[in-house]
Amino acid sequence: MLSSFNLGVYDLQDSSNNLIIKSLAPSSDRLPLFIVGDVHGCARELFELIEAAKKHISKFQLILVGDLFTKGPDPVGIYEIIQEYGALCIKGNHDWALWSTIQQAQKRSFHTLAEHTKQTLHLIRYHKRAIFDLLCSLPHAYVSTVVSQLKRNEWEREYPLIIVHAGLDATKGLLGSSERMLLTARYVKWDTKGNEKKLTVVPAGYRSEVLNQASQNTQNQKSAISIDKEKERFRWHELHQGPALIVFGHDAKQGLFRKTLPSGRPICVGIDTGCTYGNSLTGYFPEIDLAVQVRAQRKYFDIKKNIILLKPHQTKLVTV
C-alpha cells in the first residue's frame, strides 16, 4: 500500500472506443494487489477490510473496482482512504453518473436529481472539487500479469489479469469492448442485424431487478414476456474461457463469484457483495487466490425508497 513503490503504471489508450486502460508491472516487480469490490461510500467497512487483509499480506497495493462514493454514508471517508493508501481506482457506472452530475450542475436543476444523488452531493459539498478531479482521472480498466504464489503447474503460474468495474465483450477482448460494456454489463444477449452477430448489454439495474423480483414473488407468477427475456439473456462471463483472470464488481445480485479452469485456476472472480445493502464488503488477492470479507455494520441504502439511510445529523440537505 505504499504509494512510493514503483508500480510501473502506463497508459494503453484505445482511441476507437475512448477507453483508458492502465497497465501495471507483473507481480514479480510490484507489491501484491488487493482488489476491493463496490464500496459505495462505506468507509468504515473499507478500513476494516484493509485491516483484515493485512493479516494475510502485510503490504499490498489497494485497488477499488469503482462505484466509490454514491449510495453510502461516508463518501468523504472513502476519498480520504484513497489518498492515505495511494489506492488505484477504476471508473464505475455510478462514478460516471456522479461526474456527469457535477459537470452539468449549472445546467440541471438540483431538485430534478434522484434523492440519493442529492444526499451524496450534500455529503461531499466541502470536497466536491477534489472528488470531481479524481473522477476525471479514473481509467476503465487495469491490466497486469499475475505470478501466482501458490503451487501450480508451471504453465499456470503466470497469466494475464484484467480488472474492470462490470464486464467485457469476451468475443472482442478488452480493447474491443465498448465503454457501456465495461461500466454496466451484467447480462448480455446476441443481437443479429443482417449477417452481423454481436453481443449487446441487456439493461438490468440492481434496484430494478430486486424490485421486479419482489413484485413477481408477491404475485407468484412471471409473465410470458419476462420469461422470454430471461431465456435470451445470459451473464457476460459465461463466454469467457480464459486464459486471463478477470476481476470485476457491479453485480451485487450475483455476489461473490468464482469461475475456474478444470485445473482450479481462476479465470473470473466477481467481488461486489452489496455492502451498502447490508451484506458484505469483499476484497481479493489474485497472487494467492484469496477472498477476504467483512460484514456491513448495517444497511445503508433503502432500495425501495431509493435513498441513503443516514444518521439524523446527516439528513439535512442543502442546495449545492
mmCIF file of C-alpha atoms in Angstrom, residues 118-276:
data_model
loop_
_atom_site.group_PDB
_atom_site.id
_atom_site.type_symbol
_atom_site.label_atom_id
_atom_site.label_comp_id
_atom_site.label_asym_id
_atom_site.label_seq_id
_atom_site.Cartn_x
_atom_site.Cartn_y
_atom_site.Cartn_z
ATOM 1 C CA LYS A 118 -28.797 14.948 -3.648
ATOM 2 C CA GLN A 119 -27.673 13.229 -0.461
ATOM 3 C CA THR A 120 -24.260 12.370 -1.927
ATOM 4 C CA LEU A 121 -23.761 15.918 -3.209
ATOM 5 C CA HIS A 122 -24.567 17.211 0.263
ATOM 6 C CA LEU A 123 -22.125 14.808 1.909
ATOM 7 C CA ILE A 124 -19.239 15.778 -0.419
ATOM 8 C CA ARG A 125 -20.033 19.508 -0.546
ATOM 9 C CA TYR A 126 -16.689 20.542 1.023
ATOM 10 C CA HIS A 127 -14.680 18.061 -1.087
ATOM 11 C CA LYS A 128 -16.565 18.282 -4.373
ATOM 12 C CA ARG A 129 -13.688 19.769 -6.375
ATOM 13 C CA ALA A 130 -11.174 17.168 -5.191
ATOM 14 C CA ILE A 131 -13.581 14.285 -5.778
ATOM 15 C CA PHE A 132 -14.512 15.642 -9.218
ATOM 16 C CA ASP A 133 -10.819 15.791 -10.167
ATOM 17 C CA LEU A 134 -10.404 12.187 -9.041
ATOM 18 C CA LEU A 135 -13.453 11.099 -11.067
ATOM 19 C CA CYS A 136 -11.992 12.793 -14.147
ATOM 20 C CA SER A 137 -8.816 10.730 -13.850
ATOM 21 C CA LEU A 138 -10.346 7.265 -13.475
ATOM 22 C CA PRO A 139 -9.416 4.639 -16.087
ATOM 23 C CA HIS A 140 -11.802 1.992 -17.385
ATOM 24 C CA ALA A 141 -9.523 -0.919 -16.503
ATOM 25 C CA TYR A 142 -6.168 -2.061 -15.160
ATOM 26 C CA VAL A 143 -4.193 -4.896 -16.702
ATOM 27 C CA SER A 144 -1.226 -6.777 -15.317
ATOM 28 C CA THR A 145 0.336 -10.222 -15.103
ATOM 29 C CA VAL A 146 -0.239 -12.451 -12.092
ATOM 30 C CA VAL A 147 2.679 -14.548 -10.913
ATOM 31 C CA SER A 148 0.933 -16.945 -8.562
ATOM 32 C CA GLN A 149 2.400 -17.600 -5.121
ATOM 33 C CA LEU A 150 0.509 -20.903 -4.989
ATOM 34 C CA LYS A 151 1.780 -24.286 -6.120
ATOM 35 C CA ARG A 152 0.509 -24.649 -9.671
ATOM 36 C CA ASN A 153 1.604 -26.337 -12.868
ATOM 37 C CA GLU A 154 4.452 -24.388 -14.452
ATOM 38 C CA TRP A 155 2.258 -23.249 -17.357
ATOM 39 C CA GLU A 156 -0.364 -21.920 -14.908
ATOM 40 C CA ARG A 157 1.904 -19.938 -12.600
ATOM 41 C CA GLU A 158 1.838 -16.803 -14.756
ATOM 42 C CA TYR A 159 -1.235 -15.432 -16.529
ATOM 43 C CA PRO A 160 -2.867 -12.130 -17.594
ATOM 44 C CA LEU A 161 -5.005 -10.125 -15.168
ATOM 45 C CA ILE A 162 -7.790 -7.735 -16.195
ATOM 46 C CA ILE A 163 -9.603 -5.596 -13.616
ATOM 47 C CA VAL A 164 -12.830 -3.883 -14.693
ATOM 48 C CA HIS A 165 -15.887 -2.496 -12.987
ATOM 49 C CA ALA A 166 -18.603 -4.561 -14.669
ATOM 50 C CA GLY A 167 -17.611 -6.799 -17.578
ATOM 51 C CA LEU A 168 -16.293 -7.030 -21.101
ATOM 52 C CA ASP A 169 -17.119 -8.484 -24.502
ATOM 53 C CA ALA A 170 -15.447 -11.889 -24.437
ATOM 54 C CA THR A 171 -15.753 -12.159 -28.227
ATOM 55 C CA LYS A 172 -13.721 -8.971 -28.800
ATOM 56 C CA GLY A 173 -11.477 -8.733 -25.760
ATOM 57 C CA LEU A 174 -10.835 -5.741 -23.529
ATOM 58 C CA LEU A 175 -9.834 -3.208 -26.179
ATOM 59 C CA GLY A 176 -12.721 -4.271 -28.413
ATOM 60 C CA SER A 177 -15.313 -3.767 -25.674
ATOM 61 C CA SER A 178 -17.492 -0.670 -25.502
ATOM 62 C CA GLU A 179 -17.431 1.738 -22.572
ATOM 63 C CA ARG A 180 -21.014 0.742 -21.829
ATOM 64 C CA MET A 181 -19.962 -2.902 -21.569
ATOM 65 C CA LEU A 182 -17.139 -2.095 -19.143
ATOM 66 C CA LEU A 183 -19.319 0.132 -16.943
ATOM 67 C CA THR A 184 -22.715 -1.591 -16.939
ATOM 68 C CA ALA A 185 -22.653 -5.206 -18.172
ATOM 69 C CA ARG A 186 -24.301 -7.832 -16.026
ATOM 70 C CA TYR A 187 -26.337 -9.574 -18.674
ATOM 71 C CA VAL A 188 -25.761 -9.655 -22.434
ATOM 72 C CA LYS A 189 -27.585 -11.126 -25.400
ATOM 73 C CA TRP A 190 -26.862 -11.885 -29.034
ATOM 74 C CA ASP A 191 -28.131 -9.242 -31.419
ATOM 75 C CA THR A 192 -28.297 -10.177 -35.098
ATOM 76 C CA LYS A 193 -28.533 -7.489 -37.752
ATOM 77 C CA GLY A 194 -28.152 -8.730 -41.305
ATOM 78 C CA ASN A 195 -25.172 -11.063 -41.363
ATOM 79 C CA GLU A 196 -23.598 -9.498 -38.275
ATOM 80 C CA LYS A 197 -23.995 -11.120 -34.871
ATOM 81 C CA LYS A 198 -22.756 -9.199 -31.859
ATOM 82 C CA LEU A 199 -23.134 -9.002 -28.105
ATOM 83 C CA THR A 200 -25.202 -6.193 -26.613
ATOM 84 C CA VAL A 201 -25.726 -5.210 -22.995
ATOM 85 C CA VAL A 202 -29.138 -6.024 -21.530
ATOM 86 C CA PRO A 203 -30.157 -3.178 -19.169
ATOM 87 C CA ALA A 204 -30.520 -4.697 -15.709
ATOM 88 C CA GLY A 205 -30.046 -2.330 -12.775
ATOM 89 C CA TYR A 206 -29.694 -3.985 -9.362
ATOM 90 C CA ARG A 207 -32.526 -1.950 -7.860
ATOM 91 C CA SER A 208 -34.969 -2.702 -10.686
ATOM 92 C CA GLU A 209 -34.042 -6.397 -10.571
ATOM 93 C CA VAL A 210 -34.710 -6.616 -6.833
ATOM 94 C CA LEU A 211 -37.992 -4.699 -7.042
ATOM 95 C CA ASN A 212 -39.190 -6.747 -10.024
ATOM 96 C CA GLN A 213 -38.354 -9.987 -8.267
ATOM 97 C CA ALA A 214 -40.195 -8.856 -5.138
ATOM 98 C CA SER A 215 -43.225 -7.945 -7.245
ATOM 99 C CA GLN A 216 -43.191 -11.308 -9.030
ATOM 100 C CA ASN A 217 -42.848 -13.163 -5.736
ATOM 101 C CA THR A 218 -45.855 -11.279 -4.387
ATOM 102 C CA GLN A 219 -47.906 -12.120 -7.463
ATOM 103 C CA ASN A 220 -46.416 -15.636 -7.501
ATOM 104 C CA GLN A 221 -46.102 -15.591 -11.272
ATOM 105 C CA LYS A 222 -43.977 -14.389 -14.156
ATOM 106 C CA SER A 223 -45.313 -13.024 -17.399
ATOM 107 C CA ALA A 224 -44.547 -14.846 -20.638
ATOM 108 C CA ILE A 225 -42.646 -11.744 -21.784
ATOM 109 C CA SER A 226 -40.343 -11.744 -18.744
ATOM 110 C CA ILE A 227 -39.671 -15.477 -19.155
ATOM 111 C CA ASP A 228 -38.741 -14.988 -22.816
ATOM 112 C CA LYS A 229 -36.410 -12.117 -21.906
ATOM 113 C CA GLU A 230 -34.668 -14.256 -19.287
ATOM 114 C CA LYS A 231 -34.110 -17.001 -21.861
ATOM 115 C CA GLU A 232 -32.466 -14.515 -24.235
ATOM 116 C CA ARG A 233 -30.027 -13.034 -21.780
ATOM 117 C CA PHE A 234 -27.015 -14.523 -20.009
ATOM 118 C CA ARG A 235 -24.190 -13.203 -17.883
ATOM 119 C CA TRP A 236 -21.279 -11.820 -19.877
ATOM 120 C CA HIS A 237 -18.695 -14.073 -18.192
ATOM 121 C CA GLU A 238 -20.354 -17.255 -19.479
ATOM 122 C CA LEU A 239 -18.426 -16.703 -22.725
ATOM 123 C CA HIS A 240 -15.044 -16.143 -21.071
ATOM 124 C CA GLN A 241 -12.871 -19.256 -21.135
ATOM 125 C CA GLY A 242 -9.523 -17.726 -20.155
ATOM 126 C CA PRO A 243 -6.587 -17.527 -20.135
ATOM 127 C CA ALA A 244 -6.876 -14.099 -18.464
ATOM 128 C CA LEU A 245 -8.202 -13.752 -14.938
ATOM 129 C CA ILE A 246 -10.920 -11.083 -14.938
ATOM 130 C CA VAL A 247 -11.757 -9.489 -11.575
ATOM 131 C CA PHE A 248 -14.911 -7.368 -11.541
ATOM 132 C CA GLY A 249 -17.627 -5.835 -9.370
ATOM 133 C CA HIS A 250 -21.033 -4.340 -10.230
ATOM 134 C CA ASP A 251 -23.131 -7.496 -9.772
ATOM 135 C CA ALA A 252 -24.343 -7.441 -6.167
ATOM 136 C CA LYS A 253 -27.215 -9.773 -7.012
ATOM 137 C CA GLN A 254 -24.747 -12.466 -8.068
ATOM 138 C CA GLY A 255 -22.489 -11.804 -5.075
ATOM 139 C CA LEU A 256 -19.091 -13.429 -4.625
ATOM 140 C CA PHE A 257 -18.465 -15.381 -7.816
ATOM 141 C CA ARG A 258 -15.674 -17.634 -8.973
ATOM 142 C CA LYS A 259 -15.148 -19.386 -12.316
ATOM 143 C CA THR A 260 -12.156 -21.643 -12.874
ATOM 144 C CA LEU A 261 -10.390 -23.765 -15.428
ATOM 145 C CA PRO A 262 -10.645 -27.555 -14.886
ATOM 146 C CA SER A 263 -7.333 -27.328 -13.010
ATOM 147 C CA GLY A 264 -8.885 -24.955 -10.466
ATOM 148 C CA ARG A 265 -7.047 -21.839 -11.644
ATOM 149 C CA PRO A 266 -9.466 -18.866 -11.557
ATOM 150 C CA ILE A 267 -10.462 -17.036 -14.749
ATOM 151 C CA CYS A 268 -13.321 -14.901 -13.323
ATOM 152 C CA VAL A 269 -13.806 -13.516 -9.817
ATOM 153 C CA GLY A 270 -16.773 -11.262 -9.006
ATOM 154 C CA ILE A 271 -16.409 -9.264 -5.793
ATOM 155 C CA ASP A 272 -19.461 -6.990 -5.471
ATOM 156 C CA THR A 273 -21.213 -8.365 -2.395
ATOM 157 C CA GLY A 274 -23.616 -5.498 -1.697
ATOM 158 C CA CYS A 275 -22.055 -3.793 1.325
ATOM 159 C CA THR A 276 -24.297 -0.730 1.185
#
